[in-house]
Short mmCIF file of C-alpha atoms in Angstrom, two decimals:
data_model
loop_
_atom_site.label_atom_id
_atom_site.label_comp_id
_atom_site.label_asym_id
_atom_site.label_seq_id
_atom_site.Cartn_x
_atom_site.Cartn_y
_atom_site.Cartn_z
CA MET S 20 122.83 94.65 145.30
CA THR S 21 121.40 96.73 148.08
CA VAL S 22 118.39 95.38 149.99
CA GLY S 23 116.16 97.54 152.19
CA THR S 24 113.14 96.63 154.34
CA GLY S 25 111.51 98.72 155.23
CA SER S 26 65.37 102.56 145.02
CA PRO S 27 62.73 100.17 145.49
CA ALA S 28 61.01 99.75 142.13
CA GLN S 29 57.53 101.21 141.82
CA SER S 30 54.75 98.94 140.63
CA ARG S 31 52.94 99.92 137.46
CA SER S 32 49.36 99.11 136.67
CA THR S 33 48.98 97.15 133.47
CA GLY S 34 45.21 97.04 133.38
CA THR S 35 43.41 98.43 130.35
CA HIS S 36 40.74 101.07 130.61
CA ALA S 37 37.70 100.88 128.40
CA PRO S 38 36.83 104.15 126.67
CA GLU S 39 33.86 106.00 128.11
CA PRO S 40 30.72 105.70 125.98
CA PRO S 41 29.66 108.89 124.20
CA PRO S 42 26.77 110.80 125.71
CA ALA S 43 23.35 109.75 124.48
CA ALA S 44 21.91 111.96 121.79
CA GLY S 45 18.82 113.91 122.64
CA HIS S 46 15.39 112.78 121.41
CA GLY S 47 15.10 113.49 117.73
CA ALA S 48 18.69 114.68 117.38
CA THR S 49 20.85 113.30 114.61
CA PRO S 50 24.18 112.02 115.88
CA GLU S 51 27.23 113.65 114.27
CA PRO S 52 29.13 111.20 112.09
CA SER S 53 32.65 110.36 113.25
CA ARG S 54 35.50 111.95 111.29
CA VAL S 55 38.27 109.77 109.97
CA PRO S 56 41.50 111.47 108.82
CA GLU S 57 42.21 111.02 105.16
CA GLN S 58 45.04 108.63 104.36
CA ALA S 59 47.14 108.23 101.27
CA PRO S 60 46.78 104.89 99.44
CA THR S 61 48.98 102.16 100.84
CA PRO S 62 51.87 101.51 98.45
CA PRO S 63 52.64 97.95 97.38
CA GLY S 64 54.93 96.04 99.71
CA THR S 65 53.97 97.84 102.92
CA GLU S 66 50.99 95.76 104.00
CA ALA S 67 53.11 93.22 105.89
CA SER S 68 54.88 95.78 107.99
CA GLY S 69 51.82 96.73 109.96
CA ALA S 70 52.51 100.45 109.63
CA HIS S 71 51.70 102.92 106.90
CA VAL S 72 54.59 105.06 105.72
CA PRO S 73 54.67 106.80 102.33
CA ALA S 74 57.20 105.06 100.12
CA THR S 75 58.39 108.03 98.15
CA PRO S 76 62.07 107.39 97.42
CA GLY S 77 64.39 109.64 99.35
CA THR S 78 61.99 110.73 102.08
CA GLU S 79 62.90 110.37 105.74
CA ALA S 80 59.75 108.34 106.31
CA SER S 81 60.63 105.77 103.68
CA ARG S 82 64.16 105.43 105.02
CA ALA S 83 62.91 104.94 108.56
CA HIS S 84 60.31 102.44 107.35
CA ALA S 85 63.02 100.52 105.51
CA LEU S 86 65.15 100.46 108.64
CA ALA S 87 62.22 99.19 110.69
CA ALA S 88 61.57 96.43 108.18
CA ALA S 89 65.23 95.49 108.22
CA THR S 90 65.86 95.50 111.93
CA GLY S 91 62.56 94.31 113.33
CA PRO S 92 60.14 95.66 115.96
CA ALA S 93 62.91 97.02 118.24
CA VAL S 94 63.16 100.10 116.01
CA ASP S 95 60.18 102.43 115.95
CA PRO S 96 60.41 104.88 113.05
CA ALA S 97 57.53 107.03 114.22
CA PRO S 98 58.55 110.33 115.84
CA GLY S 99 58.15 110.09 119.58
CA GLY S 100 57.12 106.41 119.37
CA GLY S 101 60.41 104.79 120.31
CA PRO S 102 64.17 105.13 119.98
CA GLY S 103 63.77 106.58 116.48
CA ILE S 104 67.08 105.36 115.03
CA ASP S 105 68.18 107.35 112.00
CA PRO S 106 69.95 105.19 109.39
CA ASP S 107 72.60 107.90 109.11
CA GLU S 108 73.54 107.22 112.76
CA LEU S 109 74.63 103.66 111.96
CA PRO S 110 78.42 103.11 111.78
CA ASP S 111 78.17 100.71 108.81
CA GLY S 112 76.71 101.31 105.40
CA LEU S 113 73.02 100.38 105.08
CA VAL S 114 71.28 99.87 101.74
CA VAL S 115 67.67 98.64 101.61
CA ALA S 116 65.81 97.67 98.45
CA ASP S 117 62.05 97.06 98.19
CA GLU S 118 60.31 94.05 96.64
CA ALA S 119 60.96 95.41 93.16
CA GLY S 120 64.70 95.75 93.80
CA ARG S 121 64.68 99.55 93.98
CA ILE S 122 66.69 101.26 96.70
CA ILE S 123 64.59 102.96 99.36
CA CYS S 124 67.34 103.55 101.95
CA PHE S 125 70.94 104.59 101.38
CA ASN S 126 72.52 105.97 104.54
CA ALA S 127 75.44 108.34 104.97
CA ALA S 128 77.95 105.55 105.72
CA ALA S 129 76.99 103.77 102.49
CA ALA S 130 77.53 107.03 100.58
CA ARG S 131 80.95 107.46 102.22
CA ILE S 132 82.05 103.89 101.48
CA THR S 133 80.81 103.77 97.88
CA ALA S 134 81.33 107.45 96.97
CA VAL S 135 77.77 107.45 95.58
CA PRO S 136 75.49 110.31 96.73
CA PRO S 137 72.21 109.14 98.29
CA ALA S 138 70.21 111.17 95.76
CA ALA S 139 71.89 109.22 92.94
CA ALA S 140 71.09 105.85 94.52
CA LEU S 141 67.54 106.20 95.88
CA GLY S 142 64.92 104.85 93.50
CA ARG S 143 67.41 102.98 91.32
CA LEU S 144 67.81 99.22 91.01
CA LEU S 145 70.36 97.55 93.25
CA ASP S 146 72.59 96.29 90.48
CA GLU S 147 72.59 99.71 88.83
CA ALA S 148 73.31 101.86 91.88
CA LEU S 149 75.64 99.30 93.48
CA PRO S 150 77.42 97.40 90.68
CA LEU S 151 79.45 95.00 92.81
CA GLU S 152 81.84 92.41 91.41
CA ASP S 153 83.53 89.44 93.05
CA LEU S 154 87.31 89.02 93.06
CA LYS S 155 87.09 87.09 89.76
CA GLY S 156 85.39 90.00 88.01
CA SER S 157 81.89 88.47 87.87
CA ARG S 158 78.89 90.68 88.59
CA TRP S 159 77.62 89.81 92.06
CA TRP S 160 73.89 90.59 91.89
CA PRO S 161 73.14 88.30 88.91
CA LEU S 162 75.15 85.55 90.63
CA THR S 163 73.28 85.77 93.93
CA ASP S 164 69.85 86.65 92.44
CA PRO S 165 68.29 87.78 95.73
CA TYR S 166 64.70 87.84 94.39
CA GLY S 167 64.89 84.42 92.76
CA GLY S 168 66.36 81.04 93.56
CA LEU S 169 65.49 78.94 96.58
CA ALA S 170 62.73 80.35 98.79
CA THR S 171 64.56 79.19 101.92
CA ARG S 172 67.55 81.50 101.46
CA ARG S 173 68.02 84.03 104.27
CA GLY S 174 70.83 86.12 102.81
CA GLN S 175 74.51 86.18 101.96
CA PRO S 176 77.45 85.95 104.42
CA GLU S 177 80.04 88.70 104.53
CA ARG S 178 82.60 88.62 101.75
CA ASN S 179 85.10 90.80 99.93
CA LEU S 180 83.66 92.45 96.82
CA LEU S 181 84.88 95.16 94.48
CA LEU S 182 83.32 98.55 93.83
CA PRO S 183 83.78 100.31 90.48
CA GLY S 184 87.42 101.31 90.31
CA GLY S 185 88.64 98.19 92.12
CA ARG S 186 88.19 99.35 95.73
CA GLU S 187 87.39 96.47 98.12
CA VAL S 188 84.40 96.52 100.44
CA LEU S 189 82.94 93.93 102.86
CA VAL S 190 79.35 93.12 101.89
CA SER S 191 76.67 91.01 103.58
CA ALA S 192 72.97 90.79 102.74
CA ARG S 193 69.75 89.71 104.39
CA TYR S 194 66.56 88.72 102.60
CA VAL S 195 63.42 89.77 104.47
CA ARG S 196 60.33 87.69 103.71
CA ALA S 197 56.74 88.02 104.93
CA HIS S 198 56.90 84.32 105.91
CA PRO S 199 59.76 81.81 105.77
CA THR S 200 59.20 80.65 102.17
CA GLY S 201 57.42 83.70 100.84
CA PRO S 202 58.70 86.18 98.28
CA VAL S 203 61.45 88.60 99.22
CA ARG S 204 59.95 91.87 100.48
CA ARG S 205 63.19 93.62 101.36
CA VAL S 206 66.89 93.15 100.61
CA VAL S 207 69.03 94.65 103.38
CA VAL S 208 72.69 95.13 102.50
CA SER S 209 75.44 95.96 105.00
CA LEU S 210 78.64 97.62 103.76
CA ARG S 211 81.90 97.93 105.70
CA GLY S 212 85.29 99.25 104.76
CA THR S 213 88.30 96.98 104.79
CA GLU S 214 90.57 99.29 106.83
CA ALA S 215 90.28 97.28 110.07
CA ARG S 216 91.00 94.03 108.27
CA ARG S 217 93.96 95.60 106.51
CA ARG S 218 95.36 96.77 109.84
CA THR S 219 95.09 93.22 111.19
CA GLU S 220 96.80 91.83 108.11
CA ARG S 221 99.59 94.40 108.42
CA SER S 222 100.02 93.46 112.09
CA HIS S 223 100.34 89.79 111.18
CA ALA S 224 102.78 90.60 108.39
CA GLU S 225 104.86 92.69 110.78
CA LEU S 226 104.87 89.86 113.32
CA ILE S 227 106.08 87.41 110.68
CA ALA S 228 108.79 89.81 109.54
CA THR S 229 109.93 90.40 113.14
CA VAL S 230 110.06 86.68 113.88
CA ALA S 231 111.97 85.96 110.68
CA HIS S 232 114.50 88.67 111.51
CA GLU S 233 114.96 87.54 115.10
CA LEU S 234 115.34 83.89 114.11
CA ARG S 235 117.79 84.52 111.28
CA SER S 236 120.66 85.77 113.47
CA PRO S 237 120.81 82.94 116.06
CA LEU S 238 120.12 80.26 113.45
CA THR S 239 122.98 81.58 111.31
CA SER S 240 125.27 81.42 114.32
CA VAL S 241 124.15 77.90 115.26
CA LYS S 242 124.55 76.67 111.69
CA GLY S 243 127.97 78.28 111.29
CA PHE S 244 129.47 76.95 114.51
CA THR S 245 128.08 73.44 114.15
CA ALA S 246 129.26 73.19 110.55
CA THR S 247 132.72 74.42 111.55
CA LEU S 248 132.99 71.95 114.42
CA LEU S 249 131.88 69.05 112.24
CA ASP S 250 134.34 69.85 109.46
CA LYS S 251 137.38 70.83 111.57
CA TRP S 252 136.88 69.21 114.95
CA GLU S 253 140.49 68.10 115.31
CA ARG S 254 141.92 71.55 114.60
CA PHE S 255 140.37 73.24 117.65
CA THR S 256 141.48 73.08 121.25
CA ASP S 257 139.11 72.05 123.99
CA ASP S 258 138.69 75.67 125.10
CA GLN S 259 137.79 76.74 121.56
CA LYS S 260 135.28 73.93 121.25
CA ARG S 261 133.72 74.85 124.58
CA LEU S 262 133.39 78.51 123.53
CA MET S 263 131.68 77.55 120.28
CA LEU S 264 129.30 75.15 122.01
CA GLU S 265 128.45 77.75 124.65
CA THR S 266 127.60 80.22 121.86
CA VAL S 267 125.42 77.60 120.17
CA ASP S 268 123.69 76.91 123.47
CA ALA S 269 123.03 80.62 124.09
CA ASP S 270 121.62 81.09 120.59
CA ALA S 271 119.44 78.01 120.96
CA GLY S 272 118.11 79.47 124.22
CA ARG S 273 117.33 82.74 122.40
CA ILE S 274 115.34 80.84 119.78
CA LYS S 275 113.49 78.94 122.50
CA ARG S 276 112.54 82.20 124.25
CA LEU S 277 111.26 83.70 120.99
CA ILE S 278 109.08 80.67 120.30
CA ALA S 279 107.73 80.88 123.86
CA GLU S 280 106.87 84.56 123.28
CA LEU S 281 104.97 83.71 120.12
CA LEU S 282 103.01 81.01 121.90
CA ASP S 283 102.19 83.43 124.72
CA ILE S 284 100.97 86.05 122.24
CA SER S 285 98.73 83.46 120.58
CA ARG S 286 97.25 82.46 123.95
CA ILE S 287 96.79 86.08 125.08
CA ASP S 288 95.04 87.07 121.84
CA SER S 289 92.71 84.08 122.01
CA GLY S 290 92.05 84.36 125.77
CA ARG S 291 93.53 80.91 126.44
CA LEU S 292 96.46 81.91 128.65
CA GLU S 293 96.41 79.49 131.60
CA VAL S 294 97.55 80.47 135.09
CA ARG S 295 98.63 77.62 137.38
CA ARG S 296 98.47 79.15 140.84
CA GLN S 297 100.67 78.10 143.74
CA PRO S 298 102.30 79.98 146.61
CA VAL S 299 105.02 82.31 145.28
CA ASP S 300 107.74 84.08 147.24
CA ILE S 301 107.96 87.14 145.02
CA ALA S 302 110.76 88.73 147.06
CA ALA S 303 112.91 85.65 146.46
CA ALA S 304 111.99 85.74 142.76
CA VAL S 305 113.21 89.35 142.55
CA GLY S 306 116.46 88.33 144.21
CA ARG S 307 117.03 85.53 141.69
CA HIS S 308 116.60 87.88 138.72
CA VAL S 309 118.91 90.49 140.20
CA HIS S 310 121.53 87.79 140.87
CA ALA S 311 121.24 86.60 137.24
CA HIS S 312 122.01 90.11 136.01
CA THR S 313 124.97 90.57 138.34
CA THR S 314 126.50 87.22 137.38
CA GLY S 315 125.97 88.23 133.75
CA GLY S 316 128.25 91.24 134.12
CA GLN S 317 126.13 93.97 135.68
CA SER S 318 127.49 95.72 138.76
CA PRO S 319 125.73 94.75 142.01
CA ASP S 320 125.61 98.43 142.92
CA ARG S 321 123.28 99.07 140.00
CA PHE S 322 120.37 97.34 141.76
CA PHE S 323 118.53 98.43 144.88
CA VAL S 324 115.83 96.12 146.25
CA ARG S 325 113.41 97.22 148.95
CA VAL S 326 110.97 94.68 150.39
CA ARG S 327 108.30 96.03 152.70
CA PRO S 328 107.19 93.91 155.67
CA ASP S 329 103.87 92.08 156.06
CA LEU S 330 103.57 90.90 152.49
CA PRO S 331 100.41 88.79 151.97
CA GLU S 332 100.71 85.23 150.74
CA LEU S 333 100.61 85.37 146.94
CA TRP S 334 99.12 82.60 144.84
CA ALA S 335 100.33 82.92 141.26
CA ASP S 336 102.00 81.05 138.43
CA PRO S 337 105.74 81.08 139.32
CA ASP S 338 106.83 80.74 135.68
CA LYS S 339 104.64 83.68 134.68
CA ILE S 340 105.95 85.77 137.59
CA ASP S 341 109.51 85.07 136.40
CA GLN S 342 108.42 86.14 132.91
CA ILE S 343 107.05 89.46 134.22
CA LEU S 344 110.11 90.25 136.35
CA GLY S 345 112.54 89.14 133.65
CA ASN S 346 111.01 91.43 131.03
CA LEU S 347 110.74 94.45 133.32
CA LEU S 348 114.32 94.16 134.64
CA GLU S 349 115.68 93.54 131.15
CA ASN S 350 113.84 96.62 129.94
CA ALA S 351 115.25 98.74 132.80
CA VAL S 352 118.82 97.50 132.27
CA ARG S 353 118.75 97.84 128.49
CA HIS S 354 116.92 101.16 128.09
CA GLY S 355 117.47 102.81 131.48
CA GLU S 356 120.45 104.29 133.23
CA GLY S 357 121.75 104.61 136.77
CA THR S 358 120.31 102.59 139.63
CA VAL S 359 117.45 100.17 138.99
CA THR S 360 115.12 100.18 142.00
CA ILE S 361 112.77 97.27 142.67
CA GLU S 362 110.26 97.72 145.48
CA VAL S 363 107.86 95.05 146.74
CA ALA S 364 105.07 96.15 149.07
CA PRO S 365 101.64 95.04 150.30
CA THR S 366 98.66 96.91 148.87
CA THR S 367 94.94 96.77 148.27
CA ALA S 368 94.50 95.07 144.92
CA THR S 369 90.84 95.81 144.19
CA THR S 370 88.09 98.21 145.16
CA ASP S 371 86.43 95.56 147.34
CA GLY S 372 89.41 95.60 149.70
CA GLU S 373 91.15 92.41 148.58
CA LYS S 374 94.79 92.29 149.59
CA GLY S 375 97.52 92.18 147.00
CA THR S 376 101.19 92.68 146.24
CA GLU S 377 102.60 95.71 144.45
CA VAL S 378 105.92 95.59 142.59
CA THR S 379 107.57 98.72 141.20
CA VAL S 380 110.57 98.72 138.84
CA SER S 381 112.13 102.10 138.07
CA ASP S 382 115.38 103.44 136.65
CA GLU S 383 117.19 106.76 136.29
CA GLY S 384 117.32 106.95 132.51
CA PRO S 385 115.65 109.45 130.14
CA GLY S 386 112.26 107.84 130.72
CA ILE S 387 109.43 107.37 128.23
CA PRO S 388 108.03 110.38 126.35
CA GLU S 389 104.52 111.33 127.37
CA GLU S 390 103.20 110.82 123.83
CA SER S 391 104.51 107.23 123.82
CA MET S 392 103.15 106.05 127.17
CA GLY S 393 99.83 104.99 125.66
CA ARG S 394 101.65 102.65 123.26
CA VAL S 395 104.13 101.03 125.65
CA PHE S 396 102.09 97.84 126.07
CA THR S 397 101.25 97.40 122.38
CA ARG S 398 102.96 95.01 120.02
CA PHE S 399 106.32 95.94 118.56
CA TRP S 400 106.78 99.04 120.72
CA ARG S 401 110.45 99.74 121.32
CA GLY S 402 112.21 102.41 123.30
CA SER S 403 114.72 104.89 121.95
CA LYS S 404 117.35 102.18 121.56
CA ARG S 405 116.91 99.31 119.18
CA GLY S 406 116.95 95.80 120.51
CA GLY S 407 114.51 93.02 121.32
CA THR S 408 111.35 92.04 119.49
CA GLY S 409 109.10 94.71 120.96
CA LEU S 410 106.81 91.97 122.31
CA GLY S 411 107.98 91.74 125.93
CA LEU S 412 105.82 94.47 127.48
CA TYR S 413 102.79 93.32 125.49
CA ILE S 414 103.22 89.86 127.00
CA VAL S 415 103.80 91.32 130.49
CA LYS S 416 100.48 93.14 130.35
CA GLY S 417 98.67 90.03 129.17
CA VAL S 418 100.19 87.87 131.93
CA VAL S 419 99.43 90.41 134.68
CA GLU S 420 95.82 90.71 133.51
CA ALA S 421 95.49 86.92 133.33
CA HIS S 422 96.25 86.95 137.08
CA GLY S 423 93.51 89.53 137.61
CA GLY S 424 96.03 92.32 138.19
CA THR S 425 96.86 95.66 136.63
CA ILE S 426 100.03 97.28 135.30
CA THR S 427 100.82 100.94 134.66
CA VAL S 428 103.74 102.97 133.37
CA GLY S 429 104.83 106.44 134.41
CA ARG S 430 107.80 108.58 135.30
CA GLY S 431 109.92 107.55 138.28
CA PRO S 432 111.00 109.83 141.11
CA ARG S 433 114.41 110.28 139.46
CA GLY S 434 113.14 110.87 135.94
CA GLY S 435 113.34 107.37 134.48
CA ALA S 436 110.61 104.97 133.50
CA GLU S 437 108.58 103.40 136.29
CA PHE S 438 106.53 100.23 135.83
CA ARG S 439 104.15 99.22 138.60
CA PHE S 440 102.06 96.05 138.63
CA ILE S 441 99.62 94.88 141.29
CA LEU S 442 98.59 91.27 141.75
CA PRO S 443 95.70 90.11 143.98
CA VAL S 444 96.60 87.38 146.43
CA GLY S 445 94.62 84.93 144.29
CA THR S 446 93.91 82.46 147.07
CA PRO S 447 92.10 79.39 145.63
CA ALA S 448 88.44 79.16 146.58
CA HIS S 449 88.83 75.83 148.40
CA LEU S 450 91.25 77.48 150.86
CA LEU S 451 89.01 80.41 151.76
#
């Protein structure tokens, strides 16, 4: 091992101005009657909304009115009167039925999810245009009966339902009433595809498969050696027994590390990863990890450590720091080539000038392809060579961010991969 040192807000008047009275008519003159624009008759079901919009199925006005009724006063369907949200701009499917159960809004996302054209849905009854079934094959609309039943119902929670043809869709509904126990004036249905949920399920299945595979090998070894020792203890020499027990111990340690990784992933995903800060000598921690690799068979000449002077005092979780360094050095040794360079230097950790420590680990191997750099810190990413669970760098990123730091990956000065993480000093507030 080689070591080197080296704008005021403007007030706005809120007072109201009374309209100026009309000029007095001359003596004997007949005042001109006021003209009131003609209005179409108000269709049933629109009196409670406080705004008149023609309810012709399929018109933009009716769709905007339905959206306003569904989403409340924050949406103004009138042109130029507010944000003017178009239902087709919503990312999820939106279906709105009037008090008679006929569809008055069927946006583009709903058409994409259901494969039903808006023109074929508008004006039809909900259960005809959207014949949903539950996973047992029962028709959903007669079961839920949105226009009947208890007057206190507010809607239906999201659940998996089936479209014609067996395709799954996530459906939730809201019942809009003029007053809390009044009749239903609108049924607002939200539709979402199941792709995101399927991706999550596939990720969980892949995690289970990876864990099962990684556990099978060491457990097989542990079981085989312990069974052999128990059955034929007297036949082995002391050196043979020691070798078997050392193998069992190493495999048990591998299982322990895998379980610790799974627990860390669970805490990272749920935001419950705890950091127990105390003063950490990160240069000494780097030295310990390099020494562990050299005693494990690596040549001391393969590592070059450079520690810059004037390092700030770092408050961090020493176990988590060991986890970061262990994963990064293991990654460099396993997937890299040539000399592994570790540099520790003071830096500015944040934009507000807070001091921090920067650690860079680089090698001289083939490096990481540009198209793969965005996926390095995701689950199950592996380099060109097989080995490991593919969870180490994902955990490293989570641990660094739990300390308030950042980590990046790039190409090193000699072509290999270069990982750089920066940790703020993290001094506890009571010591400032």
